[in-house]
Coordinates of C-alpha atoms in Angstrom, one line a residue:
M169 CA 113.9 147.6 69.0
A170 CA 112.1 144.7 70.6
N171 CA 109.6 142.9 68.4
D172 CA 106.0 143.1 69.5
S173 CA 105.5 139.4 70.5
N174 CA 108.6 139.3 72.6
R175 CA 107.8 142.6 74.1
R176 CA 104.3 141.5 75.2
A177 CA 105.8 138.3 76.6
F178 CA 108.3 140.3 78.6
L179 CA 105.7 142.7 80.0
K180 CA 103.6 139.7 81.2
G181 CA 106.5 137.8 82.7
A182 CA 106.9 136.7 86.3
A183 CA 109.3 138.6 88.6
A184 CA 108.1 139.5 92.1
A185 CA 105.2 139.3 94.4
T186 CA 102.0 141.2 93.3
V187 CA 100.3 143.7 95.5
A188 CA 97.7 141.0 96.1
D189 CA 100.4 138.6 97.4
A190 CA 101.7 141.3 99.7
L191 CA 98.2 141.9 101.1
D192 CA 97.0 138.3 101.3
A193 CA 96.2 137.9 105.0
R194 CA 96.3 134.1 104.7
Q195 CA 100.1 134.2 104.0
T196 CA 102.7 134.3 106.7
P197 CA 105.6 136.7 106.1
A198 CA 107.8 133.7 105.2
T199 CA 105.3 132.3 102.8
A200 CA 104.8 135.7 101.1
A201 CA 108.5 136.0 100.7
A202 CA 108.8 132.5 99.3
T203 CA 106.4 133.2 96.6
A204 CA 107.9 136.5 95.7
T205 CA 109.8 135.3 92.6
T206 CA 107.0 133.2 91.2
S207 CA 104.0 135.4 91.3
P208 CA 103.0 137.4 88.2
A209 CA 103.8 141.1 88.5
R210 CA 104.4 144.3 86.6
P211 CA 107.8 144.7 84.9
A212 CA 108.4 147.5 87.4
Y213 CA 109.5 144.8 89.9
R214 CA 111.8 142.9 87.7
H215 CA 115.4 142.5 88.9
A216 CA 118.2 144.4 87.2
T217 CA 119.8 141.2 86.0
E218 CA 116.6 140.2 84.3
L219 CA 116.2 143.7 82.7
V220 CA 119.8 143.6 81.5
A221 CA 119.3 140.3 79.9
A222 CA 116.1 141.5 78.2
L223 CA 117.9 144.6 76.9
A224 CA 120.8 142.5 75.6
N225 CA 118.3 140.1 73.9
K226 CA 116.3 143.1 72.5
T227 CA 113.1 141.8 74.0
V228 CA 112.6 145.3 75.5
S229 CA 114.2 148.6 74.7
S230 CA 115.8 151.1 77.0
R231 CA 113.4 153.8 75.9
E232 CA 110.5 151.5 76.8
L233 CA 111.9 150.9 80.3
V234 CA 112.7 154.5 80.8
D235 CA 109.2 155.6 79.7
D236 CA 107.6 153.0 82.0
A237 CA 109.7 154.2 84.9
I238 CA 108.9 157.8 84.3
A239 CA 105.2 157.0 84.1
R240 CA 105.3 155.1 87.4
I241 CA 107.2 157.8 89.2
E242 CA 104.7 160.4 87.9
A243 CA 101.8 158.3 89.0
L244 CA 103.0 157.2 92.5
D245 CA 105.7 159.4 93.7
G246 CA 103.3 162.2 94.8
K247 CA 102.6 160.2 98.0
I248 CA 106.1 158.8 98.5
N249 CA 108.4 161.7 97.4
A250 CA 111.4 159.6 96.7
V251 CA 112.7 161.0 93.3
V252 CA 113.1 164.6 94.2
V253 CA 115.5 165.7 91.3
R254 CA 114.2 164.6 87.9
D255 CA 116.1 164.6 84.6
F256 CA 113.6 162.8 82.5
A257 CA 114.2 164.5 79.1
A258 CA 118.0 163.8 79.4
A259 CA 117.1 160.2 80.4
Q260 CA 115.0 159.6 77.3
E261 CA 117.8 160.9 75.1
A262 CA 120.3 158.7 76.9
A263 CA 117.9 155.7 76.4
R264 CA 117.7 156.4 72.6
A265 CA 121.5 156.4 72.6
A266 CA 121.6 153.2 74.6
D267 CA 119.3 151.5 72.1
A268 CA 121.4 152.7 69.2
A269 CA 124.5 151.3 70.9
L270 CA 122.8 147.9 71.4
A271 CA 121.7 147.9 67.7
R272 CA 125.4 148.4 66.8
G273 CA 126.3 145.4 68.8
E274 CA 127.9 147.1 71.8
R275 CA 127.8 145.1 75.0
R276 CA 128.0 146.7 78.4
K277 CA 127.1 145.6 81.9
L278 CA 124.0 147.9 82.3
P279 CA 123.0 148.5 78.7
G280 CA 120.3 151.2 78.9
L281 CA 119.1 150.2 82.4
P282 CA 117.2 153.1 84.1
L283 CA 118.2 153.9 87.7
T284 CA 118.4 156.7 90.2
V285 CA 121.1 157.8 92.6
K286 CA 121.2 159.4 96.0
E287 CA 121.1 163.2 96.0
Q288 CA 124.5 163.3 97.7
F289 CA 126.3 162.2 94.5
N290 CA 127.2 164.9 91.9
I291 CA 125.7 164.8 88.5
A292 CA 126.8 167.6 86.2
G293 CA 124.1 170.2 85.9
L294 CA 121.8 168.8 88.5
P295 CA 121.6 170.2 92.1
T296 CA 123.6 168.6 94.9
T297 CA 122.4 170.1 98.2
W298 CA 122.5 167.4 100.9
G299 CA 119.1 168.9 101.8
D300 CA 120.7 172.2 102.9
P301 CA 118.9 175.3 101.6
K302 CA 122.2 177.3 101.3
F303 CA 123.2 174.9 98.5
K304 CA 119.8 175.0 96.7
D305 CA 121.2 176.6 93.6
W306 CA 124.6 174.8 93.5
R307 CA 125.2 172.6 90.5
P308 CA 128.5 170.6 90.0
G309 CA 130.3 170.7 86.7
S310 CA 131.1 167.0 86.6
D311 CA 129.8 163.7 87.7
A312 CA 130.9 161.8 90.8
L313 CA 133.2 158.9 89.8
A314 CA 130.6 156.3 90.8
V315 CA 128.0 158.0 88.5
T316 CA 130.6 158.1 85.7
R317 CA 131.1 154.3 86.1
L318 CA 127.4 153.6 86.1
K319 CA 127.0 155.7 82.9
A320 CA 130.0 154.0 81.3
A321 CA 128.4 150.7 82.0
G322 CA 125.3 151.9 80.0
A323 CA 123.0 153.0 82.9
V324 CA 120.5 155.7 82.2
I325 CA 120.1 158.1 85.1
L326 CA 116.5 159.3 85.7
G327 CA 117.3 161.6 88.6
K328 CA 118.2 161.7 92.3
T329 CA 116.6 160.5 95.5
N330 CA 115.9 162.3 98.7
V331 CA 118.1 162.6 101.8
P332 CA 118.0 164.1 105.3
L333 CA 119.8 167.4 106.0
N334 CA 123.5 166.8 105.7
L335 CA 122.8 163.0 105.4
A336 CA 122.6 162.9 109.2
D337 CA 119.4 161.1 110.1
W338 CA 117.5 157.8 109.8
Q339 CA 114.7 159.8 108.3
S340 CA 114.8 161.5 105.0
Y341 CA 113.3 165.0 105.1
N342 CA 114.7 168.5 104.5
E343 CA 113.5 172.1 103.8
I344 CA 114.2 171.8 100.0
Y345 CA 112.5 168.6 99.0
G346 CA 110.2 167.8 101.9
T347 CA 109.6 164.3 103.5
T348 CA 110.0 160.9 101.9
N349 CA 107.5 158.3 103.1
N350 CA 107.9 154.6 103.4
P351 CA 106.0 152.7 100.7
W352 CA 104.9 150.1 103.2
D353 CA 103.3 152.8 105.5
L354 CA 103.3 156.4 104.5
T355 CA 103.2 157.5 108.1
R356 CA 106.7 155.9 108.7
T357 CA 110.2 156.7 107.7
P358 CA 111.9 154.9 104.8
G359 CA 115.1 155.3 106.7
G360 CA 118.1 157.5 106.0
S361 CA 120.2 158.8 104.8
S362 CA 119.6 156.7 101.6
G363 CA 115.9 156.8 102.4
G364 CA 114.7 158.1 99.0
A365 CA 116.8 155.4 97.4
A366 CA 115.2 152.5 99.3
A367 CA 111.7 154.0 98.8
A368 CA 112.3 154.2 95.0
L369 CA 113.3 150.6 94.9
A370 CA 110.4 149.4 97.0
A371 CA 107.9 151.4 94.9
G372 CA 109.2 149.8 91.7
F373 CA 110.5 153.0 90.2
V374 CA 114.0 151.5 89.5
A375 CA 115.8 148.2 89.9
L376 CA 119.2 149.7 91.1
E377 CA 120.2 152.6 93.3
L378 CA 123.5 154.2 94.4
G379 CA 123.7 155.1 98.1
S380 CA 126.3 155.6 100.9
D381 CA 126.8 154.6 104.5
I382 CA 128.6 155.9 107.5
A383 CA 126.1 155.0 110.3
G384 CA 123.7 152.6 108.6
S385 CA 122.7 154.9 105.8
L386 CA 122.5 152.0 103.3
R387 CA 121.4 149.3 105.7
A388 CA 118.7 151.0 107.8
P389 CA 116.6 152.1 104.7
A390 CA 117.0 148.6 103.1
H391 CA 115.7 147.0 106.4
F392 CA 112.9 149.6 106.7
C393 CA 111.7 149.2 103.1
G394 CA 112.3 145.5 102.6
V395 CA 115.0 145.7 99.9
F396 CA 118.6 144.7 99.6
A397 CA 121.8 146.8 100.2
H398 CA 125.5 146.3 100.4
K399 CA 127.9 148.3 102.5
P400 CA 131.2 147.5 100.8
S401 CA 134.5 147.0 102.5
L402 CA 136.2 150.3 103.2
D403 CA 137.9 151.9 100.2
L404 CA 136.5 149.4 97.7
V405 CA 134.3 151.9 96.0
P406 CA 135.9 155.3 95.4
Q407 CA 134.0 158.4 96.7
R408 CA 135.2 161.2 94.5
G409 CA 132.3 163.5 93.8
G410 CA 130.3 162.3 96.8
G411 CA 131.6 164.9 99.3
P412 CA 129.7 167.9 100.6
P413 CA 128.3 170.4 98.1
A414 CA 130.7 173.0 96.7
T415 CA 133.8 171.1 97.9
P416 CA 136.7 170.1 95.7
D417 CA 136.1 167.1 93.4
I418 CA 139.2 165.2 94.5
P419 CA 139.9 161.6 95.6
I420 CA 139.1 161.0 99.2
R421 CA 139.3 158.2 101.7
G422 CA 136.2 157.7 103.8
D423 CA 137.8 156.6 107.1
L424 CA 134.3 155.3 108.0
S425 CA 132.1 156.1 105.1
V426 CA 131.5 154.0 101.9
A427 CA 129.4 154.2 98.8
G428 CA 127.5 151.1 97.7
P429 CA 124.5 149.6 95.8
M430 CA 120.9 149.0 96.7
A431 CA 118.6 146.7 94.8
R432 CA 115.7 144.2 95.1
S433 CA 117.9 141.1 94.8
A434 CA 121.3 140.0 96.0
A435 CA 122.5 139.2 92.5
D436 CA 121.8 142.8 91.5
L437 CA 124.1 143.9 94.3
A438 CA 126.9 141.8 92.9
L439 CA 126.2 143.2 89.4
A440 CA 126.4 146.8 90.6
L441 CA 129.4 146.2 92.9
D442 CA 131.4 144.9 89.9
V443 CA 130.6 148.2 88.1
L444 CA 131.3 150.5 91.0
S445 CA 134.4 149.0 92.6
G446 CA 138.0 149.6 91.7
P447 CA 140.6 152.3 92.3
D448 CA 140.1 156.0 91.6
E449 CA 142.3 156.7 88.6
M450 CA 143.2 160.1 90.1
S451 CA 144.2 158.7 93.5
D452 CA 147.6 157.8 94.8
G453 CA 146.8 154.1 94.7
I454 CA 143.9 153.8 97.0
G455 CA 142.1 150.6 96.2
Y456 CA 144.7 149.1 93.8
Q457 CA 145.4 146.2 96.2
L458 CA 141.7 145.5 97.0
A459 CA 141.2 142.3 95.1
L460 CA 138.0 140.4 96.2
P461 CA 138.3 136.7 96.9
P462 CA 135.5 134.4 95.7
P463 CA 132.8 133.6 98.1
R464 CA 133.8 131.1 100.8
H465 CA 131.0 128.7 100.1
A466 CA 128.3 128.0 97.5
A467 CA 125.8 126.2 99.7
L468 CA 124.2 127.2 103.0
R469 CA 125.1 123.9 104.6
D470 CA 128.8 124.8 104.4
F471 CA 128.6 128.1 106.2
R472 CA 129.7 128.6 109.8
V473 CA 127.4 131.3 111.2
L474 CA 127.6 133.4 114.4
L475 CA 124.2 134.9 115.2
I476 CA 123.8 137.7 117.7
D477 CA 120.6 139.5 118.6
T478 CA 121.3 141.4 121.8
H479 CA 123.4 144.5 122.1
P480 CA 124.7 145.8 125.5
L481 CA 123.9 149.5 124.7
C482 CA 120.5 149.3 123.0
P483 CA 117.5 146.9 123.4
T484 CA 116.3 145.0 120.3
A485 CA 112.5 144.6 119.6
G486 CA 111.0 141.2 120.0
S487 CA 109.8 141.3 116.4
I488 CA 113.4 141.6 115.2
M489 CA 114.7 138.9 117.5
G490 CA 111.9 136.6 116.5
A491 CA 112.6 137.0 112.8
L492 CA 116.3 136.1 113.4
D493 CA 115.2 133.1 115.5
R494 CA 113.1 131.9 112.6
L495 CA 115.9 132.4 110.1
A496 CA 118.3 130.5 112.4
E497 CA 115.8 127.6 112.6
R498 CA 115.5 127.4 108.9
L499 CA 119.3 127.7 108.4
G500 CA 119.9 124.9 110.9
K501 CA 117.7 122.6 108.9
T502 CA 120.0 123.0 105.9
G503 CA 123.0 121.8 107.9
C504 CA 124.4 125.3 108.3
A505 CA 126.4 125.5 111.6
I506 CA 124.8 128.1 113.8
S507 CA 126.4 129.5 117.0
R508 CA 124.7 131.9 119.3
G509 CA 127.8 133.3 121.0
S510 CA 131.6 133.3 120.9
P511 CA 134.4 134.5 123.1
L512 CA 136.1 135.6 119.9
L513 CA 133.5 138.3 119.2
P514 CA 135.0 141.8 119.8
D515 CA 133.5 143.9 122.6
M516 CA 130.3 145.3 121.0
A517 CA 129.9 148.1 123.6
R518 CA 133.4 149.3 123.0
T519 CA 132.9 149.0 119.2
T520 CA 129.8 151.2 119.3
R521 CA 131.3 153.8 121.6
L522 CA 134.4 154.1 119.5
H523 CA 132.5 154.3 116.3
V524 CA 130.3 157.1 117.6
E525 CA 133.3 159.0 118.9
L526 CA 135.2 158.7 115.5
L527 CA 132.0 159.4 113.6
T528 CA 131.3 162.7 115.4
A529 CA 135.0 163.6 115.2
F530 CA 134.7 163.2 111.4
R531 CA 131.6 165.4 111.3
S532 CA 133.2 168.0 113.6
A533 CA 135.4 169.3 110.8
D534 CA 132.5 171.3 109.4
L535 CA 131.1 172.6 112.8
P536 CA 130.7 176.4 113.0
E537 CA 132.9 177.9 115.7
A538 CA 130.0 178.8 117.9
A539 CA 128.6 175.3 117.8
R540 CA 132.1 173.9 118.6
R541 CA 132.4 176.1 121.7
R542 CA 128.9 174.9 122.9
A543 CA 130.0 171.3 122.3
E544 CA 133.2 171.9 124.3
D545 CA 131.4 173.4 127.2
A546 CA 128.9 170.5 127.2
A547 CA 131.6 167.9 127.0
K548 CA 133.4 169.4 130.0
A549 CA 130.2 169.2 132.0
L550 CA 129.9 165.5 131.4
P551 CA 130.4 163.2 134.5
P552 CA 133.8 161.4 134.1
G553 CA 132.1 158.0 134.3
D554 CA 129.3 158.7 131.7
E555 CA 129.6 155.8 129.2
S556 CA 126.4 156.5 127.3
I557 CA 126.4 156.7 123.5
A558 CA 125.3 160.4 123.8
A559 CA 128.4 161.1 125.9
Y560 CA 130.7 159.6 123.3
R561 CA 129.0 161.5 120.6
L562 CA 129.6 164.7 122.4
R563 CA 133.2 163.9 123.2
G564 CA 133.9 163.1 119.6
L565 CA 132.8 166.6 118.6
T566 CA 135.6 168.0 120.7
I567 CA 138.3 165.3 120.3
S568 CA 141.9 166.4 120.0
H569 CA 144.1 165.0 117.3
P570 CA 146.3 163.0 119.7
D571 CA 143.1 161.5 121.2
W572 CA 141.8 160.7 117.7
V573 CA 145.1 158.9 117.0
Q574 CA 144.8 156.9 120.2
A575 CA 141.2 156.0 119.3
S576 CA 142.2 155.0 115.8
R577 CA 145.0 152.7 117.3
I578 CA 142.3 150.9 119.3
R579 CA 140.3 150.5 116.1
S580 CA 143.3 148.9 114.5
G581 CA 143.5 146.4 117.3
M582 CA 139.8 145.6 116.9
R583 CA 140.3 145.0 113.2
Q584 CA 142.8 142.3 114.1
R585 CA 140.3 140.7 116.5
W586 CA 137.6 140.6 113.8
H587 CA 140.1 139.0 111.5
N588 CA 140.9 136.3 114.0
M589 CA 137.2 135.7 114.6
F590 CA 136.5 135.2 110.9
Q591 CA 139.0 132.3 110.9
D592 CA 136.3 130.4 112.9
F593 CA 133.2 131.9 111.3
D594 CA 132.2 132.8 107.8
V595 CA 129.6 135.4 108.5
V596 CA 128.0 137.1 111.4
L597 CA 124.2 137.6 111.4
C598 CA 122.6 140.4 113.5
P599 CA 119.9 143.0 113.4
V600 CA 120.1 146.0 111.1
M601 CA 118.2 148.3 113.5
P602 CA 116.5 147.7 116.8
T603 CA 113.0 148.0 115.4
P604 CA 111.1 148.0 112.1
A605 CA 110.4 151.3 110.4
F606 CA 109.2 153.9 113.0
P607 CA 106.8 156.8 112.6
H608 CA 108.0 160.1 111.3
D609 CA 109.4 162.3 114.1
H610 CA 110.6 165.8 113.1
S611 CA 111.0 167.1 116.6
P612 CA 114.3 168.6 117.6
G613 CA 117.0 165.9 117.6
R614 CA 118.1 166.2 121.2
T615 CA 114.6 165.5 122.5
R616 CA 113.8 162.5 120.3
Q617 CA 113.2 159.1 121.6
I618 CA 112.2 155.8 120.0
E619 CA 109.9 153.2 121.5
I620 CA 111.2 149.7 121.7
D621 CA 108.7 147.2 123.0
G622 CA 107.2 149.8 125.3
K623 CA 110.5 151.2 126.5
Q624 CA 111.6 154.8 125.6
V625 CA 115.2 154.8 124.3
A626 CA 117.3 157.7 123.2
Y627 CA 116.9 158.2 119.4
G628 CA 120.6 158.2 118.7
D629 CA 121.2 154.8 120.4
Q630 CA 119.7 153.1 117.3
I631 CA 123.3 153.4 115.9
A632 CA 124.4 150.4 117.9
W633 CA 123.9 147.6 115.3
A634 CA 125.3 149.7 112.5
S635 CA 128.5 150.3 114.3
I636 CA 129.7 146.7 114.3
A637 CA 130.6 146.7 110.6
T638 CA 131.3 150.4 110.2
L639 CA 134.1 150.9 112.8
T640 CA 136.5 148.5 111.2
G641 CA 135.4 148.8 107.5
L642 CA 133.8 145.4 107.2
P643 CA 131.4 144.5 104.4
A644 CA 127.7 144.1 105.4
T645 CA 124.8 143.0 103.2
V646 CA 121.2 143.5 104.2
A647 CA 118.5 141.1 103.0
P648 CA 114.8 141.1 103.7
I649 CA 113.8 138.0 105.7
D650 CA 110.4 138.5 107.3
R651 CA 107.7 140.9 108.3
S652 CA 106.4 142.2 111.6
Q653 CA 102.9 141.5 112.9
T654 CA 101.9 144.8 111.5
G655 CA 103.3 143.9 108.1
L656 CA 106.5 146.0 108.2
P657 CA 109.6 144.5 106.5
I658 CA 112.4 143.1 108.6
G659 CA 115.9 142.5 107.3
V660 CA 119.1 140.7 108.5
Q661 CA 122.6 142.2 108.5
I662 CA 125.2 139.8 107.1
I663 CA 128.7 140.8 108.1
G664 CA 131.9 139.3 106.7
G665 CA 135.6 139.7 107.0
Y666 CA 137.4 142.6 105.3
L667 CA 137.2 142.2 101.5
E668 CA 134.8 139.2 101.9
D669 CA 132.1 141.2 100.0
R670 CA 131.4 138.3 97.7
T671 CA 130.8 136.0 100.7
T672 CA 128.2 138.2 102.4
I673 CA 126.4 138.9 99.1
T674 CA 126.4 135.2 98.2
F675 CA 125.0 134.3 101.6
A676 CA 122.2 136.8 101.0
E677 CA 121.5 135.3 97.6
L678 CA 121.3 131.8 99.1
I679 CA 118.8 132.7 101.7
E680 CA 116.9 134.7 99.1
R681 CA 116.8 131.6 96.9
E682 CA 115.9 129.3 99.7
Y683 CA 113.3 131.4 101.6
G684 CA 112.3 134.3 99.3
G685 CA 113.3 137.9 99.3
F686 CA 111.7 141.1 98.2
V687 CA 107.9 141.5 98.4
A688 CA 106.1 144.4 96.8
P689 CA 104.4 146.8 99.2
P690 CA 100.7 147.6 99.0
L691 CA 100.9 150.7 96.9

């Protein structure tokens, strides 16, 4: 148990920006971010690496951290609605066990650290619904492998965070648990499908979260809520126990989907990735050869960066482009080599179209027969020359297996082109989404639109920037870099070559160190 003087010192320590810093109108977004690690704040905003060190040094106990987190959730989550499945009594018991293990001299990577996980992932005895009322009473008998690894590393699971229905939206609401709000603006989405996860981090409930991503589901919420996230290289983190409710708990390959960490610092992403990655012991060898090389460089001045801010299939808001311009200017002053275009860059329009087609092909496996017939009729009615994202989404729902094989062959060729491009560049910087967090919109999906600088754009076209890394299984780290004129967070997407996860996370850590990172929202 921590002694009283050390405990008091810990609780008064510096960690992240205070609410006053976040609200100070005299600060620019860049200045507010730069002071984020030096301003006094509640321990709720300490990084996971700091909390792990404090636990190991016994300057704080797991039970104290767990009780503080529970109190904060109970006080603030009524207006945010992020932690929708709560297991507080079990967490307090696990915290007592973690403290006893530390007292015995046991050393683990997350020794008693409280955290939450996305509702998608199975935890024995707790509901896994994916927001679907028909699974409201379903409870798995075992943990997802990722959850098992977190617990084995010493983590204490407080509960689970909200998702959209079937994980299929950039908003997080469903009939079972209701709507999750963005801590920066309760009228706006925190993103999806890991929206509850990002909101819990931004609100200071936990320091680490487990999420997943197939169409920006880690990255969009991190961008919208001003936190960090990492979409790992394909197959790096096993997904057993993260499939749809009531399906067999067996090893699976994601094809496009991945599981990965979310946090309030880049170093915390690296910490969590070390815990989560590695082969599934029940698999046929998936992941055994996926050894990660060290980061390519240790200083910003040594990086070769390709920055892109326009996409042929979806406009990008001026606020996002301006934030990337400011980042590029700052990076250039460090000596970092910045290019604004390259003939080596694979065709982004083709990338997005192919990703959308394969994504909906993946989801079509669970379509009811009546819905499949409607999709087939609609696909047949499409004009042959329709190259819109919506058209490729519809075609994917009805794709034949030979056509899927052909599309996947094209994807393999694009993987090689990305590999070739990363011989000349170390990372690609681009937007995460075309806008900052947008207002809640629960209208029927087909009728939705999003406003981008006064222009109405089809809601589904927002997938454009997420597709770049997803189609070919590349790692992508999101880091907060700025705020919009209305104070909403803006992140950057940092994409690397396959298995270059340590490079993208290190780059995020370097810009965080140089320019500041997470800033607390005005709760």
